[in-house]
PDB file of C-alpha atoms in Angstrom:
ATOM      1  CA  ILE A   8     102.222  98.480  94.363  1.00 97.00           C
ATOM      2  CA  GLN A   9      98.834  97.677  92.795  1.00 98.00           C
ATOM      3  CA  LEU A  10      98.287  94.322  91.200  1.00 98.00           C
ATOM      4  CA  THR A  11      96.271  93.848  88.223  1.00 98.00           C
ATOM      5  CA  GLN A  12      94.796  90.494  87.647  1.00 98.00           C
ATOM      6  CA  SER A  13      92.685  89.430  84.192  1.00 97.00           C
ATOM      7  CA  PRO A  14      90.868  87.960  84.018  1.00 97.00           C
ATOM      8  CA  SER A  15      88.449  88.573  86.651  1.00 98.00           C
ATOM      9  CA  PHE A  16      86.276  85.678  85.719  1.00 97.00           C
ATOM     10  CA  LEU A  17      87.021  82.677  83.466  1.00 96.00           C
ATOM     11  CA  SER A  18      84.876  79.887  82.384  1.00 96.00           C
ATOM     12  CA  ALA A  19      86.829  77.061  80.813  1.00 96.00           C
ATOM     13  CA  SER A  20      86.138  72.931  80.672  1.00 95.00           C
ATOM     14  CA  VAL A  21      87.986  70.283  81.904  1.00 96.00           C
ATOM     15  CA  GLY A  22      91.196  69.883  80.256  1.00 96.00           C
ATOM     16  CA  ASP A  23      91.183  73.176  78.984  1.00 97.00           C
ATOM     17  CA  ARG A  24      95.066  75.595  79.251  1.00 97.00           C
ATOM     18  CA  VAL A  25      94.072  78.136  81.324  1.00 97.00           C
ATOM     19  CA  THR A  26      96.584  81.368  81.556  1.00 98.00           C
ATOM     20  CA  ILE A  27      95.858  84.109  84.394  1.00 98.00           C
ATOM     21  CA  THR A  28      97.919  87.519  84.158  1.00 98.00           C
ATOM     22  CA  CYS A  29      98.965  89.533  86.676  1.00 98.00           C
ATOM     23  CA  ARG A  30     100.486  93.321  86.342  1.00 98.00           C
ATOM     24  CA  ALA A  31     102.245  95.015  88.382  1.00 98.00           C
ATOM     25  CA  SER A  32     102.494  98.596  88.524  1.00 98.00           C
ATOM     26  CA  GLN A  33     105.863  99.015  89.046  1.00 98.00           C
ATOM     27  CA  GLY A  34     108.581  96.374  89.242  1.00 97.00           C
ATOM     28  CA  ILE A  35     109.188  93.674  91.435  1.00 97.00           C
ATOM     29  CA  SER A  36     111.665  91.859  90.300  1.00 95.00           C
ATOM     30  CA  ASN A  37     110.431  87.891  91.373  1.00 96.00           C
ATOM     31  CA  TYR A  38     108.982  88.841  94.010  1.00 97.00           C
ATOM     32  CA  LEU A  39     105.704  87.257  93.182  1.00 98.00           C
ATOM     33  CA  ALA A  40     103.704  84.053  94.612  1.00 98.00           C
ATOM     34  CA  TRP A  41     100.240  82.413  93.408  1.00 98.00           C
ATOM     35  CA  TYR A  42      97.422  80.984  95.764  1.00 98.00           C
ATOM     36  CA  GLN A  43      94.327  79.065  94.988  1.00 98.00           C
ATOM     37  CA  GLN A  44      91.059  79.595  97.321  1.00 98.00           C
ATOM     38  CA  LYS A  45      88.645  77.658  97.393  1.00 98.00           C
ATOM     39  CA  PRO A  46      84.856  78.600  99.205  1.00 96.00           C
ATOM     40  CA  GLY A  47      85.248  78.956 102.805  1.00 96.00           C
ATOM     41  CA  ARG A  48      88.901  77.609 102.453  1.00 98.00           C
ATOM     42  CA  ALA A  49      92.023  79.642 103.350  1.00 98.00           C
ATOM     43  CA  PRO A  50      94.439  80.581 100.401  1.00 98.00           C
ATOM     44  CA  ASP A  51      97.153  77.311  99.380  1.00 98.00           C
ATOM     45  CA  LEU A  52     100.447  78.633  98.035  1.00 98.00           C
ATOM     46  CA  LEU A  53     100.590  77.193  94.659  1.00 98.00           C
ATOM     47  CA  ILE A  54     104.029  79.110  93.413  1.00 98.00           C
ATOM     48  CA  TYR A  55     106.536  81.682  94.794  1.00 98.00           C
ATOM     49  CA  ALA A  56     109.655  83.302  93.581  1.00 97.00           C
ATOM     50  CA  ALA A  57     107.279  84.303  89.991  1.00 97.00           C
ATOM     51  CA  TYR A  58     108.179  80.314  88.836  1.00 97.00           C
ATOM     52  CA  THR A  59     109.003  77.560  91.642  1.00 98.00           C
ATOM     53  CA  LEU A  60     106.229  75.357  92.419  1.00 98.00           C
ATOM     54  CA  GLN A  61     105.559  74.539  95.854  1.00 97.00           C
ATOM     55  CA  SER A  62     106.179  70.987  97.492  1.00 96.00           C
ATOM     56  CA  GLY A  63     103.323  68.483  96.502  1.00 97.00           C
ATOM     57  CA  VAL A  64     101.409  71.007  93.993  1.00 98.00           C
ATOM     58  CA  PRO A  65     100.461  69.067  90.209  1.00 98.00           C
ATOM     59  CA  SER A  66     102.864  70.023  87.927  1.00 98.00           C
ATOM     60  CA  ARG A  67     100.074  71.193  85.492  1.00 98.00           C
ATOM     61  CA  PHE A  68     100.308  74.603  87.498  1.00 98.00           C
ATOM     62  CA  SER A  69     103.622  76.888  86.492  1.00 98.00           C
ATOM     63  CA  GLY A  70     104.726  80.196  86.697  1.00 98.00           C
ATOM     64  CA  SER A  71     106.080  82.800  84.482  1.00 98.00           C
ATOM     65  CA  GLY A  72     107.112  86.367  84.432  1.00 97.00           C
ATOM     66  CA  SER A  73     109.348  89.202  85.963  1.00 97.00           C
ATOM     67  CA  GLY A  74     109.493  92.291  86.471  1.00 97.00           C
ATOM     68  CA  THR A  75     106.119  93.733  86.043  1.00 98.00           C
ATOM     69  CA  GLU A  76     103.952  91.085  83.743  1.00 98.00           C
ATOM     70  CA  PHE A  77     103.379  87.277  85.631  1.00 98.00           C
ATOM     71  CA  THR A  78     101.311  84.568  84.445  1.00 98.00           C
ATOM     72  CA  LEU A  79      99.851  81.386  85.976  1.00 98.00           C
ATOM     73  CA  THR A  80      99.327  78.525  83.490  1.00 98.00           C
ATOM     74  CA  ILE A  81      97.069  75.491  84.431  1.00 98.00           C
ATOM     75  CA  SER A  82      98.269  72.986  81.832  1.00 98.00           C
ATOM     76  CA  SER A  83      95.380  70.672  81.552  1.00 97.00           C
ATOM     77  CA  LEU A  84      92.468  71.860  83.911  1.00 97.00           C
ATOM     78  CA  GLN A  85      90.603  69.563  86.231  1.00 96.00           C
ATOM     79  CA  PRO A  86      87.941  69.288  88.398  1.00 94.00           C
ATOM     80  CA  GLU A  87      89.411  70.443  91.506  1.00 95.00           C
ATOM     81  CA  ASP A  88      91.069  72.881  90.139  1.00 97.00           C
ATOM     82  CA  PHE A  89      87.993  75.401  90.007  1.00 93.00           C
ATOM     83  CA  ALA A  90      88.380  77.891  92.554  1.00 97.00           C
ATOM     84  CA  THR A  91      89.782  81.655  92.616  1.00 98.00           C
ATOM     85  CA  TYR A  92      93.195  82.368  91.932  1.00 98.00           C
ATOM     86  CA  TYR A  93      95.303  85.659  93.636  1.00 98.00           C
ATOM     87  CA  CYS A  94      98.377  87.108  93.041  1.00 98.00           C
ATOM     88  CA  GLN A  95     100.732  88.478  95.446  1.00 98.00           C
ATOM     89  CA  GLN A  96     103.899  90.960  95.535  1.00 98.00           C
ATOM     90  CA  LEU A  97     106.363  90.105  98.241  1.00 97.00           C
ATOM     91  CA  ASN A  98     108.644  93.212  97.195  1.00 96.00           C
ATOM     92  CA  THR A  99     107.935  96.445  98.639  1.00 95.00           C
ATOM     93  CA  TYR A 100     105.500  96.924 101.854  1.00 95.00           C
ATOM     94  CA  PRO A 101     102.406  97.096 101.974  1.00 96.00           C
ATOM     95  CA  LEU A 102     102.552  93.451 100.797  1.00 97.00           C
ATOM     96  CA  THR A 103      99.587  93.514  98.160  1.00 98.00           C
ATOM     97  CA  PHE A 104      97.049  91.028  96.667  1.00 98.00           C
ATOM     98  CA  GLY A 105      96.037  90.971  93.104  1.00 98.00           C
ATOM     99  CA  GLY A 106      91.708  91.386  92.735  1.00 98.00           C
ATOM    100  CA  GLY A 107      91.130  87.547  91.793  1.00 98.00           C
ATOM    101  CA  THR A 108      90.429  85.104  89.158  1.00 98.00           C
ATOM    102  CA  LYS A 109      87.307  83.048  89.667  1.00 98.00           C
ATOM    103  CA  VAL A 110      87.368  79.823  87.231  1.00 98.00           C
ATOM    104  CA  GLU A 111      84.502  78.080  86.776  1.00 96.00           C
ATOM    105  CA  ILE A 112      83.021  75.219  84.895  1.00 87.00           C
ATOM    106  CA  LYS A 113      81.976  76.094  81.651  1.00 86.00           C
TER     107      LYS A 113
ATOM    108  CA  GLN B  20     104.013  69.240 110.264  1.00 95.00           C
ATOM    109  CA  VAL B  21     103.594  73.209 110.231  1.00 96.00           C
ATOM    110  CA  GLN B  22     100.256  74.494 111.084  1.00 98.00           C
ATOM    111  CA  LEU B  23      98.603  77.539 112.066  1.00 98.00           C
ATOM    112  CA  VAL B  24      95.386  76.965 114.754  1.00 98.00           C
ATOM    113  CA  GLN B  25      93.385  80.525 115.172  1.00 98.00           C
ATOM    114  CA  SER B  26      90.834  81.035 118.295  1.00 98.00           C
ATOM    115  CA  GLY B  27      87.164  80.538 117.019  1.00 98.00           C
ATOM    116  CA  ALA B  28      84.203  83.168 115.994  1.00 98.00           C
ATOM    117  CA  GLU B  29      83.807  86.394 117.064  1.00 98.00           C
ATOM    118  CA  VAL B  30      80.774  89.235 117.610  1.00 98.00           C
ATOM    119  CA  ALA B  31      81.950  92.867 118.539  1.00 98.00           C
ATOM    120  CA  LYS B  32      80.098  96.074 118.861  1.00 98.00           C
ATOM    121  CA  PRO B  33      81.047  98.848 116.727  1.00 98.00           C
ATOM    122  CA  GLY B  34      83.530 100.393 118.577  1.00 98.00           C
ATOM    123  CA  ALA B  35      84.880  97.357 120.710  1.00 98.00           C
ATOM    124  CA  SER B  36      88.103  95.646 119.947  1.00 98.00           C
ATOM    125  CA  VAL B  37      88.563  92.175 119.664  1.00 98.00           C
ATOM    126  CA  LYS B  38      91.634  89.448 119.662  1.00 98.00           C
ATOM    127  CA  VAL B  39      92.098  86.910 117.659  1.00 98.00           C
ATOM    128  CA  SER B  40      95.027  84.054 118.315  1.00 98.00           C
ATOM    129  CA  CYS B  41      97.116  82.123 116.139  1.00 98.00           C
ATOM    130  CA  LYS B  42      98.905  79.184 117.691  1.00 98.00           C
ATOM    131  CA  ALA B  43     102.192  78.039 115.936  1.00 98.00           C
ATOM    132  CA  SER B  44     103.223  74.199 115.968  1.00 98.00           C
ATOM    133  CA  GLY B  45     105.614  72.283 114.080  1.00 97.00           C
ATOM    134  CA  TYR B  46     108.552  74.682 113.330  1.00 97.00           C
ATOM    135  CA  THR B  47     110.607  76.726 115.502  1.00 97.00           C
ATOM    136  CA  PHE B  48     108.751  79.944 116.466  1.00 97.00           C
ATOM    137  CA  THR B  49     110.952  82.239 116.495  1.00 96.00           C
ATOM    138  CA  ASN B  50     112.618  81.363 112.934  1.00 96.00           C
ATOM    139  CA  TYR B  51     109.745  82.816 110.644  1.00 97.00           C
ATOM    140  CA  TYR B  52     108.038  86.309 110.790  1.00 97.00           C
ATOM    141  CA  ILE B  53     103.939  85.821 110.577  1.00 98.00           C
ATOM    142  CA  HIS B  54     101.672  88.201 108.533  1.00 98.00           C
ATOM    143  CA  TRP B  55      97.649  88.726 109.248  1.00 98.00           C
ATOM    144  CA  VAL B  56      95.619  89.236 105.971  1.00 98.00           C
ATOM    145  CA  ARG B  57      91.732  89.352 106.078  1.00 98.00           C
ATOM    146  CA  GLN B  58      88.968  89.040 103.345  1.00 98.00           C
ATOM    147  CA  ALA B  59      85.808  90.800 103.891  1.00 98.00           C
ATOM    148  CA  PRO B  60      82.741  88.724 102.442  1.00 97.00           C
ATOM    149  CA  GLY B  61      82.676  87.794  98.864  1.00 96.00           C
ATOM    150  CA  GLN B  62      85.878  90.350  98.570  1.00 97.00           C
ATOM    151  CA  GLY B  63      89.910  89.830  98.109  1.00 98.00           C
ATOM    152  CA  LEU B  64      92.824  89.571 100.367  1.00 98.00           C
ATOM    153  CA  GLU B  65      94.379  92.312 102.135  1.00 98.00           C
ATOM    154  CA  TRP B  66      97.245  92.168 103.821  1.00 98.00           C
ATOM    155  CA  MET B  67      97.353  94.098 107.361  1.00 98.00           C
ATOM    156  CA  GLY B  68     100.770  93.690 108.799  1.00 98.00           C
ATOM    157  CA  ILE B  69     103.584  91.701 110.097  1.00 98.00           C
ATOM    158  CA  ILE B  70     105.310  90.674 113.689  1.00 98.00           C
ATOM    159  CA  ASP B  71     108.887  89.300 113.749  1.00 97.00           C
ATOM    160  CA  PRO B  72     108.166  86.695 116.865  1.00 97.00           C
ATOM    161  CA  SER B  73     111.999  86.708 118.133  1.00 96.00           C
ATOM    162  CA  GLY B  74     112.024  90.339 118.758  1.00 95.00           C
ATOM    163  CA  GLY B  75     108.248  91.001 118.793  1.00 96.00           C
ATOM    164  CA  SER B  76     108.621  94.368 116.025  1.00 97.00           C
ATOM    165  CA  THR B  77     106.075  95.146 113.647  1.00 97.00           C
ATOM    166  CA  THR B  78     105.539  96.743 110.602  1.00 97.00           C
ATOM    167  CA  TYR B  79     101.391  97.401 109.919  1.00 98.00           C
ATOM    168  CA  ALA B  80     100.115  98.568 106.867  1.00 97.00           C
ATOM    169  CA  GLN B  81      99.118 102.506 106.870  1.00 97.00           C
ATOM    170  CA  LYS B  82      95.325 101.791 106.737  1.00 97.00           C
ATOM    171  CA  PHE B  83      95.164  99.808 110.010  1.00 97.00           C
ATOM    172  CA  GLN B  84      97.987 102.086 111.645  1.00 96.00           C
ATOM    173  CA  GLY B  85      97.005 103.538 115.295  1.00 96.00           C
ATOM    174  CA  ARG B  86      93.919 100.546 115.017  1.00 98.00           C
ATOM    175  CA  VAL B  87      96.016  97.090 115.415  1.00 98.00           C
ATOM    176  CA  THR B  88      98.390  95.595 117.273  1.00 98.00           C
ATOM    177  CA  MET B  89     100.243  92.702 116.775  1.00 98.00           C
ATOM    178  CA  THR B  90     101.783  90.420 119.643  1.00 98.00           C
ATOM    179  CA  ARG B  91     103.641  87.258 120.631  1.00 98.00           C
ATOM    180  CA  ASP B  92     104.195  84.881 123.552  1.00 98.00           C
ATOM    181  CA  THR B  93     107.048  83.147 123.046  1.00 97.00           C
ATOM    182  CA  SER B  94     106.347  80.578 125.805  1.00 97.00           C
ATOM    183  CA  THR B  95     103.269  79.519 124.036  1.00 97.00           C
ATOM    184  CA  SER B  96     104.229  80.525 120.503  1.00 98.00           C
ATOM    185  CA  THR B  97     101.208  82.208 120.088  1.00 98.00           C
ATOM    186  CA  LEU B  98     100.512  85.114 118.012  1.00 98.00           C
ATOM    187  CA  TYR B  99      97.784  87.797 118.473  1.00 98.00           C
ATOM    188  CA  MET B 100      96.113  90.403 116.517  1.00 98.00           C
ATOM    189  CA  GLU B 101      93.814  92.973 118.095  1.00 98.00           C
ATOM    190  CA  LEU B 102      91.734  95.392 116.102  1.00 98.00           C
ATOM    191  CA  SER B 103      90.029  98.379 117.746  1.00 98.00           C
ATOM    192  CA  SER B 104      87.165 100.760 117.585  1.00 98.00           C
ATOM    193  CA  LEU B 105      85.372  97.942 115.099  1.00 98.00           C
ATOM    194  CA  ARG B 106      82.980  99.225 112.510  1.00 98.00           C
ATOM    195  CA  SER B 107      81.138  97.336 110.206  1.00 97.00           C
ATOM    196  CA  GLU B 108      83.688  97.140 106.983  1.00 97.00           C
ATOM    197  CA  ASP B 109      85.900  95.276 109.771  1.00 98.00           C
ATOM    198  CA  THR B 110      83.595  92.204 109.021  1.00 98.00           C
ATOM    199  CA  ALA B 111      85.860  89.741 107.765  1.00 98.00           C
ATOM    200  CA  VAL B 112      87.898  86.590 108.184  1.00 98.00           C
ATOM    201  CA  TYR B 113      91.097  87.357 109.624  1.00 98.00           C
ATOM    202  CA  TYR B 114      93.940  84.900 108.407  1.00 98.00           C
ATOM    203  CA  CYS B 115      97.271  84.181 110.094  1.00 98.00           C
ATOM    204  CA  ALA B 116      99.911  83.230 107.398  1.00 98.00           C
ATOM    205  CA  ARG B 117     103.477  82.216 108.125  1.00 98.00           C
ATOM    206  CA  GLY B 118     106.029  84.279 106.030  1.00 94.00           C
ATOM    207  CA  PRO B 119     109.670  83.290 104.538  1.00 79.00           C
ATOM    208  CA  THR B 120     110.590  86.229 102.543  1.00 84.00           C
ATOM    209  CA  SER B 121     108.993  84.679  99.583  1.00 92.00           C
ATOM    210  CA  ARG B 122     105.842  82.922 100.349  1.00 97.00           C
ATOM    211  CA  PHE B 123     102.849  83.013 103.185  1.00 97.00           C
ATOM    212  CA  ASP B 124     102.775  79.067 103.821  1.00 96.00           C
ATOM    213  CA  PRO B 125     101.082  77.931 105.634  1.00 97.00           C
ATOM    214  CA  TRP B 126      98.046  79.658 106.235  1.00 98.00           C
ATOM    215  CA  GLY B 127      95.863  79.410 109.347  1.00 98.00           C
ATOM    216  CA  GLN B 128      91.908  78.240 108.910  1.00 98.00           C
ATOM    217  CA  GLY B 129      90.768  82.052 109.708  1.00 98.00           C
ATOM    218  CA  THR B 130      88.273  83.449 112.208  1.00 98.00           C
ATOM    219  CA  LEU B 131      85.006  85.064 111.142  1.00 98.00           C
ATOM    220  CA  VAL B 132      85.112  88.565 112.956  1.00 98.00           C
ATOM    221  CA  THR B 133      81.116  90.059 112.836  1.00 98.00           C
ATOM    222  CA  VAL B 134      80.848  93.207 113.963  1.00 98.00           C
ATOM    223  CA  SER B 135      77.155  94.255 114.351  1.00 97.00           C
ATOM    224  CA  SER B 136      75.570  95.770 117.460  1.00 93.00           C
TER     225      SER B 136
END
């Protein structure tokens, strides 16, 4: 299953509302997770099962969608949110990741 | 706390093999599958396979079939990923990650494997 993230690059300011889209090549129910990765670090889980916020993750992060289209929204971008974000499908082997969205400071 | 600690960086020659370890702590070792993921420099994440620490069964991505072997040692709560017939394209950071059905959490800190003659 291919996952297509858009955009691949995003320039935004602190306080902006940011939305990242992940489209699956076939239906994956709600078996979708989102991760944040900073340079030189392992990915960190943000959201799983499409919309469940991982414990300890700020509430400005939210996820939605089902089937083939999903979104990750950051309601008010903070300085520590500048990173690369990946979606992942866990419905079918081989598990796959989207190509990533790099969020940079405008 | 739940933790996965990986072995240190490796340098290997083309055609050789490398074995990366991942030591688990803070939870019941046999209760959670472990996945292996790699990330080439400046690239995205690529799933390599999964191992069930309870019985040792594995599923590998087709791309790595025949070259990868995932094993575990229940006496030390350690997982291993061995990749053989290395080529330059295998230069990457290799991660282990604990996998409940719906997510990968936590991840190991990563192990850089450099393939160079």
